mmCIF file of C-alpha atoms in Angstrom:
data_model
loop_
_atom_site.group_PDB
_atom_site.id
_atom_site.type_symbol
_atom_site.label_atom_id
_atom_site.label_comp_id
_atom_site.label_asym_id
_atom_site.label_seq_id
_atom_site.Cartn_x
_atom_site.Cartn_y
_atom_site.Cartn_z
ATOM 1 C CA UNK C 1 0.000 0.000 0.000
ATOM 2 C CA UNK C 2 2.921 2.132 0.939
ATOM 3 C CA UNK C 3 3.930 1.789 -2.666
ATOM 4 C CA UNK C 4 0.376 3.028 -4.110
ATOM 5 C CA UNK C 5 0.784 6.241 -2.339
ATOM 6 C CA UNK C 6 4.759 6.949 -3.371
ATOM 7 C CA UNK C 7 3.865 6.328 -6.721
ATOM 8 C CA UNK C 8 0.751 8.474 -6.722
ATOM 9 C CA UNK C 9 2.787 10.636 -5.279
ATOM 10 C CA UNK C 10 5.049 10.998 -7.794
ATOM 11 C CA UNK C 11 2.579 11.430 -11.253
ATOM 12 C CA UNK C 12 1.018 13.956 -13.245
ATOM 13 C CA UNK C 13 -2.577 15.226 -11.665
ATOM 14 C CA UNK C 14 -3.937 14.054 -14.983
ATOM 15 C CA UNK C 15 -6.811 11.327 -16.133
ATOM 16 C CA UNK C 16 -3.768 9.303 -17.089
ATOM 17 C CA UNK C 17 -2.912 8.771 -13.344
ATOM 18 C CA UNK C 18 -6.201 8.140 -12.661
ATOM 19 C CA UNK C 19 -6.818 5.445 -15.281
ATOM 20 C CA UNK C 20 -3.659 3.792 -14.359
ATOM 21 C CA UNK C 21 -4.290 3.905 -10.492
ATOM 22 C CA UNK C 22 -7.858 2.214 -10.971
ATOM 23 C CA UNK C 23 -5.871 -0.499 -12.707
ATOM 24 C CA UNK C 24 -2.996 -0.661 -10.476
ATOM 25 C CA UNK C 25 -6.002 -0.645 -7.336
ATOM 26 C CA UNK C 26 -7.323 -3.544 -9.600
ATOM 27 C CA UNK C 27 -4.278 -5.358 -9.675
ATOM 28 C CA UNK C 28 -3.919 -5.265 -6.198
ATOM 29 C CA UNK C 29 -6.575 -6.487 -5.347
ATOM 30 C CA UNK C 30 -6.521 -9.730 -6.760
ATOM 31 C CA UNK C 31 -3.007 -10.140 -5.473
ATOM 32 C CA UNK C 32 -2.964 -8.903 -2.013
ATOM 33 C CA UNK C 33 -6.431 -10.608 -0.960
ATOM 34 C CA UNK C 34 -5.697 -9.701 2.774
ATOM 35 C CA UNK C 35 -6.381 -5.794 1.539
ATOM 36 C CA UNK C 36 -8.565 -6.675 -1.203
ATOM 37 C CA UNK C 37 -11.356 -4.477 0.224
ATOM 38 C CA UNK C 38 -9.632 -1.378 0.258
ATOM 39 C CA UNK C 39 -8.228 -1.686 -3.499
ATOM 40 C CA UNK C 40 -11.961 -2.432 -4.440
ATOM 41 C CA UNK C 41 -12.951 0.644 -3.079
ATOM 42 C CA UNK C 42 -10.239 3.096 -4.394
ATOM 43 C CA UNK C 43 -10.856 1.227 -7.184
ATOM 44 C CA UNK C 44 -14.499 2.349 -7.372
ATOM 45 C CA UNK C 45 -14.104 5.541 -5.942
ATOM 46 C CA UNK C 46 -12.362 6.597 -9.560
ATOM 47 C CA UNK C 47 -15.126 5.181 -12.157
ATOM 48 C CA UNK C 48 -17.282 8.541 -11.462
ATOM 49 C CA UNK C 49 -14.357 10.812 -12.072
ATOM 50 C CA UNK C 50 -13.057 8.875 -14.874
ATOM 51 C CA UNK C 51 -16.575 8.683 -16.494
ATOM 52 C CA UNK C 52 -16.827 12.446 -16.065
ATOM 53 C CA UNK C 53 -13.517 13.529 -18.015
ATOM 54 C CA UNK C 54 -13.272 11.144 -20.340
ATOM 55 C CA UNK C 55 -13.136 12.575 -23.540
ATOM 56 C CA UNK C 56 -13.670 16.053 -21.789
ATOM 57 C CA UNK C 57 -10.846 17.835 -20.824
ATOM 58 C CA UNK C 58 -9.670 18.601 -17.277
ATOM 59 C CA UNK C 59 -9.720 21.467 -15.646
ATOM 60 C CA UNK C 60 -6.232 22.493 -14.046
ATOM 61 C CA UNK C 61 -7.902 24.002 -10.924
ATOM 62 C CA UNK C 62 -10.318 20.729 -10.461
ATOM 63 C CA UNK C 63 -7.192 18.601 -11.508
ATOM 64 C CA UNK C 64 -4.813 19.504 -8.765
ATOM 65 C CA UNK C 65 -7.556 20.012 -6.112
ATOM 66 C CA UNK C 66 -8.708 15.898 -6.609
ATOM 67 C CA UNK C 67 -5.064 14.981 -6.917
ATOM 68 C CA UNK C 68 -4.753 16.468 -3.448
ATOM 69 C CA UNK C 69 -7.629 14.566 -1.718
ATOM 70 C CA UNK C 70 -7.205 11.537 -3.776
ATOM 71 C CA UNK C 71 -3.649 11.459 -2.125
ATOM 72 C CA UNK C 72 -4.913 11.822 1.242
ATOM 73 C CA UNK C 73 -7.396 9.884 0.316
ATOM 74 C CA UNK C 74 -5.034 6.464 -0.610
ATOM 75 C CA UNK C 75 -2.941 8.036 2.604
ATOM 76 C CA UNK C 76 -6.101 7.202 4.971
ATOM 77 C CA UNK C 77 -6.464 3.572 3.257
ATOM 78 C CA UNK C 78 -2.427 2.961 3.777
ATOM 79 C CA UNK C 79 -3.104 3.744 7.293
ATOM 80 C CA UNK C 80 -6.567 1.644 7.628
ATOM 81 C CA UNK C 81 -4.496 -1.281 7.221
ATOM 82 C CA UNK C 82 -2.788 -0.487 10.168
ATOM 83 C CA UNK C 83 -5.571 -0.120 12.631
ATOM 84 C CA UNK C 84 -7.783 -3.178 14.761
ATOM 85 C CA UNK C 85 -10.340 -4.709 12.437
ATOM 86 C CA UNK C 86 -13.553 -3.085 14.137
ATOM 87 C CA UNK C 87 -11.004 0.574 13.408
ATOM 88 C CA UNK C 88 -10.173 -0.390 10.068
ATOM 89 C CA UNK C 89 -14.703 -1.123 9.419
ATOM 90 C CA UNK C 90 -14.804 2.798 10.412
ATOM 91 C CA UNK C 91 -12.065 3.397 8.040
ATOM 92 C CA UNK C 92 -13.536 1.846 4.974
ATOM 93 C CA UNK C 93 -16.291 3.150 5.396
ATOM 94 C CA UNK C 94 -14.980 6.659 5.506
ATOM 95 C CA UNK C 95 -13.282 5.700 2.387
ATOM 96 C CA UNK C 96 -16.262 4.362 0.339
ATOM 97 C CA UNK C 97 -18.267 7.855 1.005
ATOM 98 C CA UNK C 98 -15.288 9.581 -1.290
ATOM 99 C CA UNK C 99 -17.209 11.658 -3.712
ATOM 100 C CA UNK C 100 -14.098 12.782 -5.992
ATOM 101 C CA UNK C 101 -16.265 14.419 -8.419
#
């Protein structure tokens, strides 16, 4: 998870990243089943966004100000994974209300 978030870290606030993310979330997810949840939900947490811009462009304002909570956003899941199970519920759930757009 620790990895997600440096490499998020590190790309472009564009659709790109977020295209690549979902499938990087998706990837995850079948591989590290002990976390599965919380790759299923950043996972889902993109489609709106990605269904809005696609094939729109993106604003640089909006662009940067997702980027920013999408980051603390995948921040708050590396931590979840962290916490006691009945914690990490509380977590997920804070997660899966994530309105990007």
């Amino acid at each position: 998870m620790v990895e997600l978030h440096s490499w998020l870290s590190h790309q472009h606030p564009g659709l790109r990243t977020y295209v690549a993310l979902q499938q990087k979330s998706n990837e995850l997810a079948e591989t590290d089943a002990e976390h599965r949840a919380v790759y299923r939900l950043l996972s889902s947490i993109l489609d709106p966004f990605i269904d809005s811009f696609d094939e729109e462009p993106l604003p640089a304002g909006v662009a940067e100000t997702t980027f920013q909570r999408l980051l603390a956003v995948v921040r708050d899941a590396d931590n979840a994974t962290t916490l006691a199970p009945d914690q990490q519920i509380d977590a997920l759930n804070k997660i899966a209300s994530v309105e990007l757009v």
